Tab-separated table of C-alpha atoms in Angstrom:
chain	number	residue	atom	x	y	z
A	1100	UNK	CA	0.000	0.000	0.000
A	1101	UNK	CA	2.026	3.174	-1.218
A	1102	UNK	CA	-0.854	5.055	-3.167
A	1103	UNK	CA	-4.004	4.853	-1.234
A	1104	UNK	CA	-7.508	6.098	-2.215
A	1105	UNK	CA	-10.083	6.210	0.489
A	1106	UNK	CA	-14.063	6.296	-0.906
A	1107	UNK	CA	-17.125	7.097	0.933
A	1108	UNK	CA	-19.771	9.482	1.124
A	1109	UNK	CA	-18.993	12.682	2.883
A	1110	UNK	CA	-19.133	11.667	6.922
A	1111	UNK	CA	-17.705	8.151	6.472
A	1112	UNK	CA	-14.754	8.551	7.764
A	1113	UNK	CA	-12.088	9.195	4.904
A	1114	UNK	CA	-10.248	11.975	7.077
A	1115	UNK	CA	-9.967	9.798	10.272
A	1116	UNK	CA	-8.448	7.114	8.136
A	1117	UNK	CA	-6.467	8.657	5.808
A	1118	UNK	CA	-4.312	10.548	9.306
A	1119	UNK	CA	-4.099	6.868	10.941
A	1120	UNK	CA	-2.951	5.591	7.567
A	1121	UNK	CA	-0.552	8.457	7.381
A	1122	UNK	CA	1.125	7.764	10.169
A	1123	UNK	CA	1.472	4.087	10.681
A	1124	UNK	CA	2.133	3.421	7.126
A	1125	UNK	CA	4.233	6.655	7.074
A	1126	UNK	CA	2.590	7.806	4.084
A	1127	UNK	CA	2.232	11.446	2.795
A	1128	UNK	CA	-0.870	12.615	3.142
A	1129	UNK	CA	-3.228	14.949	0.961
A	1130	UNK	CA	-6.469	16.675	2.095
A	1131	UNK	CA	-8.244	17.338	-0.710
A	1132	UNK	CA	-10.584	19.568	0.892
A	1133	UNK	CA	-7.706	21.332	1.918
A	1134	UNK	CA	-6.266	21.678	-1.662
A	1135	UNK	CA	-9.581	22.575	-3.500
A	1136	UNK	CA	-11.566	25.260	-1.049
A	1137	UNK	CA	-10.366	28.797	-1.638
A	1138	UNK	CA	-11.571	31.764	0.228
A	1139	UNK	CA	-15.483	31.984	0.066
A	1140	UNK	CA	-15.330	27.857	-0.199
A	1141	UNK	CA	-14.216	28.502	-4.121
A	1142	UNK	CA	-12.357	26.496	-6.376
A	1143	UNK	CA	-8.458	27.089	-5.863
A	1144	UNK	CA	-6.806	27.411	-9.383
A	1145	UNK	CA	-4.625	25.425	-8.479
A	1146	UNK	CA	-6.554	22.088	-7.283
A	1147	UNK	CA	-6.394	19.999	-10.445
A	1148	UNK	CA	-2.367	20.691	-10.710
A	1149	UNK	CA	-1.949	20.135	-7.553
A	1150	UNK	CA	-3.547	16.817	-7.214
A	1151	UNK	CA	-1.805	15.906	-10.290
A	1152	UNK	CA	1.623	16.889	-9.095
A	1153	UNK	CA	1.088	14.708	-5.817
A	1154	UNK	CA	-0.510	12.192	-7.011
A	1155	UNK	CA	2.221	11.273	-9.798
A	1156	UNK	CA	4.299	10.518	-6.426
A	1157	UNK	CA	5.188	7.126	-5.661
A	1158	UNK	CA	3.462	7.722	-1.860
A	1159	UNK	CA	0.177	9.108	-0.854
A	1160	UNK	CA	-3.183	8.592	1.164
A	1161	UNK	CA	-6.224	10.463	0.025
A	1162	UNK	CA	-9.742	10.896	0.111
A	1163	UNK	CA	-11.669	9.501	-3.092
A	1164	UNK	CA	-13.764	13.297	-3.599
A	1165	UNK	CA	-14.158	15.807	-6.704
A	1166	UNK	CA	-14.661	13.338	-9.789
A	1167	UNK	CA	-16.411	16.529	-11.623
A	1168	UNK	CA	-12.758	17.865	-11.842
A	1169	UNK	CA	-10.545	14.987	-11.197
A	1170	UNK	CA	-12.593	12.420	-13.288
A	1171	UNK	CA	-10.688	9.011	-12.745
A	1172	UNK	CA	-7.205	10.501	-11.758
A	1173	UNK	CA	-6.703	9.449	-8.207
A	1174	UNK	CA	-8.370	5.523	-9.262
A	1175	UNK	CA	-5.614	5.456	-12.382
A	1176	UNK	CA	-2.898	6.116	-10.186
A	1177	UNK	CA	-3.929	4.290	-6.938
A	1178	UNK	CA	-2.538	0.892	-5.722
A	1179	UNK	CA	-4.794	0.402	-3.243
A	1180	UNK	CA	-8.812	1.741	-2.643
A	1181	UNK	CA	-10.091	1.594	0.909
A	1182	UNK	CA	-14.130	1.584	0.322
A	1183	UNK	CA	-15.918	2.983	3.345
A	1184	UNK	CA	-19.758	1.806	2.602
A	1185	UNK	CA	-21.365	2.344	6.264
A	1186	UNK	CA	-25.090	2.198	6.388
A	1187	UNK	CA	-27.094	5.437	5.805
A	1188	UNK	CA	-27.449	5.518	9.582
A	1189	UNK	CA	-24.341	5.791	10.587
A	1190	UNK	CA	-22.944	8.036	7.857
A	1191	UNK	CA	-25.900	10.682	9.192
A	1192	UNK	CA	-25.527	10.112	12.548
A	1193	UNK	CA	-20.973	11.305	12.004
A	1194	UNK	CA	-22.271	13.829	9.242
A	1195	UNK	CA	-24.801	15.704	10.945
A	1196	UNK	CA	-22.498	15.364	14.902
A	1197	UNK	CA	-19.647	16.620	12.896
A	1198	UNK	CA	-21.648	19.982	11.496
A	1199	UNK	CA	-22.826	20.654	14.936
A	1200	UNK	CA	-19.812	20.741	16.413
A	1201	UNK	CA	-17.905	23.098	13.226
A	1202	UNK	CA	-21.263	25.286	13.762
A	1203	UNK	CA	-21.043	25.530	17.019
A	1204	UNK	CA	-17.004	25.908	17.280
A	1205	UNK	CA	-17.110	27.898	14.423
A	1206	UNK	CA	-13.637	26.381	13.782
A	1207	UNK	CA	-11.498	27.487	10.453
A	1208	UNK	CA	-11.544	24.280	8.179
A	1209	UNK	CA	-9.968	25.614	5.010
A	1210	UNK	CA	-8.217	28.917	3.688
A	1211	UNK	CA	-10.266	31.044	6.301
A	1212	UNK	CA	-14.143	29.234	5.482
A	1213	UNK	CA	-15.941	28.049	8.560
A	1214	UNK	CA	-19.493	26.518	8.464
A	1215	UNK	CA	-22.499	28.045	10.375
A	1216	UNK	CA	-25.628	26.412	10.654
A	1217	UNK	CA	-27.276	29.098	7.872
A	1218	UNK	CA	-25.539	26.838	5.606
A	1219	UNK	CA	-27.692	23.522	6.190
A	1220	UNK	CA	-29.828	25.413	3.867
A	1221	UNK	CA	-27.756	24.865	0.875
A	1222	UNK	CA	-28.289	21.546	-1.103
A	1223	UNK	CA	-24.853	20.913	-1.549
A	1224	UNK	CA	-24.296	21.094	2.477
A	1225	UNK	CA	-22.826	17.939	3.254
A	1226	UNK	CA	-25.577	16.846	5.595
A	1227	UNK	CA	-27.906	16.693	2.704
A	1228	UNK	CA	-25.328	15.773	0.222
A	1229	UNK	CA	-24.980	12.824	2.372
A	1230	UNK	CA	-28.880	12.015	2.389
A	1231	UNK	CA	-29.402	12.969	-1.222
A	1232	UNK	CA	-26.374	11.055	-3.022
A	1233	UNK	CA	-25.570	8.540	-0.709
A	1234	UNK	CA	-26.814	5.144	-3.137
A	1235	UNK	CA	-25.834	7.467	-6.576
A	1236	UNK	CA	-22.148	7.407	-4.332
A	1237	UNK	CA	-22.457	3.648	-3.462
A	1238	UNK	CA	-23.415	3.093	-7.326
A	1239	UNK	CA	-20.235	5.019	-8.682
A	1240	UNK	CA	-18.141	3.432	-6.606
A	1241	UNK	CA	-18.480	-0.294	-7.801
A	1242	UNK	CA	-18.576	0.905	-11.134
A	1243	UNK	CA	-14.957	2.784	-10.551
A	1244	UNK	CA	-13.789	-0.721	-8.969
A	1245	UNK	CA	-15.195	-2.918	-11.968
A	1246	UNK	CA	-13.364	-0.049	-14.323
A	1247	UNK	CA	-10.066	-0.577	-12.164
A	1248	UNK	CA	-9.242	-4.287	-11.844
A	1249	UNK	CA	-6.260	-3.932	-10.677
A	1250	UNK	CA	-6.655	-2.048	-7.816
A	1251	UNK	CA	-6.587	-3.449	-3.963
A	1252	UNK	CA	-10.242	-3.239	-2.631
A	1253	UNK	CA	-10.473	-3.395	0.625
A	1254	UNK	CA	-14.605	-3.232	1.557
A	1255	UNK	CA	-15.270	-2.327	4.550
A	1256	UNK	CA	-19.194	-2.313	5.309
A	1257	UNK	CA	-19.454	-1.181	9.061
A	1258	UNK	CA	-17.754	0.670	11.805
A	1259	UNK	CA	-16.769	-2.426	13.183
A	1260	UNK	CA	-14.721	-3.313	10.410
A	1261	UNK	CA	-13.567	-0.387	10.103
A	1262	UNK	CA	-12.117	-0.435	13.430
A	1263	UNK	CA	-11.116	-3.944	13.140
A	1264	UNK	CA	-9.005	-3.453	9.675
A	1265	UNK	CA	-7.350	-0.035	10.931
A	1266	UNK	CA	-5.742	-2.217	14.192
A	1267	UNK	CA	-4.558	-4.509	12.026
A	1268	UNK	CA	-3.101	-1.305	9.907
A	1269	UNK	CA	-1.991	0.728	12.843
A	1270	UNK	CA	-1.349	-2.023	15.467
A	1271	UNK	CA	-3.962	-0.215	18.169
A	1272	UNK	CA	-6.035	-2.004	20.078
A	1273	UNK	CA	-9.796	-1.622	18.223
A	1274	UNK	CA	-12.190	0.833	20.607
A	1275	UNK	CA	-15.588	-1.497	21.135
Protein backbone atom coordinates (compact mmCIF):
# COMPACT_ATOMS: atom_id res chain seq x y z
CA UNK A 1 0.00 0.00 0.00
CA UNK A 2 2.03 3.17 -1.22
CA UNK A 3 -0.85 5.05 -3.17
CA UNK A 4 -4.00 4.85 -1.23
CA UNK A 5 -7.51 6.10 -2.21
CA UNK A 6 -10.08 6.21 0.49
CA UNK A 7 -14.06 6.30 -0.91
CA UNK A 8 -17.12 7.10 0.93
CA UNK A 9 -19.77 9.48 1.12
CA UNK A 10 -18.99 12.68 2.88
CA UNK A 11 -19.13 11.67 6.92
CA UNK A 12 -17.70 8.15 6.47
CA UNK A 13 -14.75 8.55 7.76
CA UNK A 14 -12.09 9.19 4.90
CA UNK A 15 -10.25 11.98 7.08
CA UNK A 16 -9.97 9.80 10.27
CA UNK A 17 -8.45 7.11 8.14
CA UNK A 18 -6.47 8.66 5.81
CA UNK A 19 -4.31 10.55 9.31
CA UNK A 20 -4.10 6.87 10.94
CA UNK A 21 -2.95 5.59 7.57
CA UNK A 22 -0.55 8.46 7.38
CA UNK A 23 1.13 7.76 10.17
CA UNK A 24 1.47 4.09 10.68
CA UNK A 25 2.13 3.42 7.13
CA UNK A 26 4.23 6.66 7.07
CA UNK A 27 2.59 7.81 4.08
CA UNK A 28 2.23 11.45 2.79
CA UNK A 29 -0.87 12.62 3.14
CA UNK A 30 -3.23 14.95 0.96
CA UNK A 31 -6.47 16.67 2.10
CA UNK A 32 -8.24 17.34 -0.71
CA UNK A 33 -10.58 19.57 0.89
CA UNK A 34 -7.71 21.33 1.92
CA UNK A 35 -6.27 21.68 -1.66
CA UNK A 36 -9.58 22.58 -3.50
CA UNK A 37 -11.57 25.26 -1.05
CA UNK A 38 -10.37 28.80 -1.64
CA UNK A 39 -11.57 31.76 0.23
CA UNK A 40 -15.48 31.98 0.07
CA UNK A 41 -15.33 27.86 -0.20
CA UNK A 42 -14.22 28.50 -4.12
CA UNK A 43 -12.36 26.50 -6.38
CA UNK A 44 -8.46 27.09 -5.86
CA UNK A 45 -6.81 27.41 -9.38
CA UNK A 46 -4.62 25.42 -8.48
CA UNK A 47 -6.55 22.09 -7.28
CA UNK A 48 -6.39 20.00 -10.45
CA UNK A 49 -2.37 20.69 -10.71
CA UNK A 50 -1.95 20.14 -7.55
CA UNK A 51 -3.55 16.82 -7.21
CA UNK A 52 -1.81 15.91 -10.29
CA UNK A 53 1.62 16.89 -9.10
CA UNK A 54 1.09 14.71 -5.82
CA UNK A 55 -0.51 12.19 -7.01
CA UNK A 56 2.22 11.27 -9.80
CA UNK A 57 4.30 10.52 -6.43
CA UNK A 58 5.19 7.13 -5.66
CA UNK A 59 3.46 7.72 -1.86
CA UNK A 60 0.18 9.11 -0.85
CA UNK A 61 -3.18 8.59 1.16
CA UNK A 62 -6.22 10.46 0.02
CA UNK A 63 -9.74 10.90 0.11
CA UNK A 64 -11.67 9.50 -3.09
CA UNK A 65 -13.76 13.30 -3.60
CA UNK A 66 -14.16 15.81 -6.70
CA UNK A 67 -14.66 13.34 -9.79
CA UNK A 68 -16.41 16.53 -11.62
CA UNK A 69 -12.76 17.86 -11.84
CA UNK A 70 -10.55 14.99 -11.20
CA UNK A 71 -12.59 12.42 -13.29
CA UNK A 72 -10.69 9.01 -12.75
CA UNK A 73 -7.20 10.50 -11.76
CA UNK A 74 -6.70 9.45 -8.21
CA UNK A 75 -8.37 5.52 -9.26
CA UNK A 76 -5.61 5.46 -12.38
CA UNK A 77 -2.90 6.12 -10.19
CA UNK A 78 -3.93 4.29 -6.94
CA UNK A 79 -2.54 0.89 -5.72
CA UNK A 80 -4.79 0.40 -3.24
CA UNK A 81 -8.81 1.74 -2.64
CA UNK A 82 -10.09 1.59 0.91
CA UNK A 83 -14.13 1.58 0.32
CA UNK A 84 -15.92 2.98 3.34
CA UNK A 85 -19.76 1.81 2.60
CA UNK A 86 -21.36 2.34 6.26
CA UNK A 87 -25.09 2.20 6.39
CA UNK A 88 -27.09 5.44 5.80
CA UNK A 89 -27.45 5.52 9.58
CA UNK A 90 -24.34 5.79 10.59
CA UNK A 91 -22.94 8.04 7.86
CA UNK A 92 -25.90 10.68 9.19
CA UNK A 93 -25.53 10.11 12.55
CA UNK A 94 -20.97 11.31 12.00
CA UNK A 95 -22.27 13.83 9.24
CA UNK A 96 -24.80 15.70 10.95
CA UNK A 97 -22.50 15.36 14.90
CA UNK A 98 -19.65 16.62 12.90
CA UNK A 99 -21.65 19.98 11.50
CA UNK A 100 -22.83 20.65 14.94
CA UNK A 101 -19.81 20.74 16.41
CA UNK A 102 -17.91 23.10 13.23
CA UNK A 103 -21.26 25.29 13.76
CA UNK A 104 -21.04 25.53 17.02
CA UNK A 105 -17.00 25.91 17.28
CA UNK A 106 -17.11 27.90 14.42
CA UNK A 107 -13.64 26.38 13.78
CA UNK A 108 -11.50 27.49 10.45
CA UNK A 109 -11.54 24.28 8.18
CA UNK A 110 -9.97 25.61 5.01
CA UNK A 111 -8.22 28.92 3.69
CA UNK A 112 -10.27 31.04 6.30
CA UNK A 113 -14.14 29.23 5.48
CA UNK A 114 -15.94 28.05 8.56
CA UNK A 115 -19.49 26.52 8.46
CA UNK A 116 -22.50 28.04 10.37
CA UNK A 117 -25.63 26.41 10.65
CA UNK A 118 -27.28 29.10 7.87
CA UNK A 119 -25.54 26.84 5.61
CA UNK A 120 -27.69 23.52 6.19
CA UNK A 121 -29.83 25.41 3.87
CA UNK A 122 -27.76 24.86 0.88
CA UNK A 123 -28.29 21.55 -1.10
CA UNK A 124 -24.85 20.91 -1.55
CA UNK A 125 -24.30 21.09 2.48
CA UNK A 126 -22.83 17.94 3.25
CA UNK A 127 -25.58 16.85 5.60
CA UNK A 128 -27.91 16.69 2.70
CA UNK A 129 -25.33 15.77 0.22
CA UNK A 130 -24.98 12.82 2.37
CA UNK A 131 -28.88 12.01 2.39
CA UNK A 132 -29.40 12.97 -1.22
CA UNK A 133 -26.37 11.06 -3.02
CA UNK A 134 -25.57 8.54 -0.71
CA UNK A 135 -26.81 5.14 -3.14
CA UNK A 136 -25.83 7.47 -6.58
CA UNK A 137 -22.15 7.41 -4.33
CA UNK A 138 -22.46 3.65 -3.46
CA UNK A 139 -23.41 3.09 -7.33
CA UNK A 140 -20.23 5.02 -8.68
CA UNK A 141 -18.14 3.43 -6.61
CA UNK A 142 -18.48 -0.29 -7.80
CA UNK A 143 -18.58 0.90 -11.13
CA UNK A 144 -14.96 2.78 -10.55
CA UNK A 145 -13.79 -0.72 -8.97
CA UNK A 146 -15.19 -2.92 -11.97
CA UNK A 147 -13.36 -0.05 -14.32
CA UNK A 148 -10.07 -0.58 -12.16
CA UNK A 149 -9.24 -4.29 -11.84
CA UNK A 150 -6.26 -3.93 -10.68
CA UNK A 151 -6.66 -2.05 -7.82
CA UNK A 152 -6.59 -3.45 -3.96
CA UNK A 153 -10.24 -3.24 -2.63
CA UNK A 154 -10.47 -3.40 0.63
CA UNK A 155 -14.61 -3.23 1.56
CA UNK A 156 -15.27 -2.33 4.55
CA UNK A 157 -19.19 -2.31 5.31
CA UNK A 158 -19.45 -1.18 9.06
CA UNK A 159 -17.75 0.67 11.80
CA UNK A 160 -16.77 -2.43 13.18
CA UNK A 161 -14.72 -3.31 10.41
CA UNK A 162 -13.57 -0.39 10.10
CA UNK A 163 -12.12 -0.44 13.43
CA UNK A 164 -11.12 -3.94 13.14
CA UNK A 165 -9.00 -3.45 9.68
CA UNK A 166 -7.35 -0.03 10.93
CA UNK A 167 -5.74 -2.22 14.19
CA UNK A 168 -4.56 -4.51 12.03
CA UNK A 169 -3.10 -1.30 9.91
CA UNK A 170 -1.99 0.73 12.84
CA UNK A 171 -1.35 -2.02 15.47
CA UNK A 172 -3.96 -0.22 18.17
CA UNK A 173 -6.04 -2.00 20.08
CA UNK A 174 -9.80 -1.62 18.22
CA UNK A 175 -12.19 0.83 20.61
CA UNK A 176 -15.59 -1.50 21.13
Amino acid sequence: MDRVLISGISGSGKTTLAVALSAALKLPRFELDALHHGPGWGKRPEFVSDVEAFSAGPRWVTEDQYHGALGDLLWRRADTVIWLDLPRSAIMLRVVRRSIVRAVTRRELWNGNRESFRDWLDAGHPIRWAWSQYERRRDETADRITRHPDLRVVHLRTSGEVRHWRAGITGARPAP
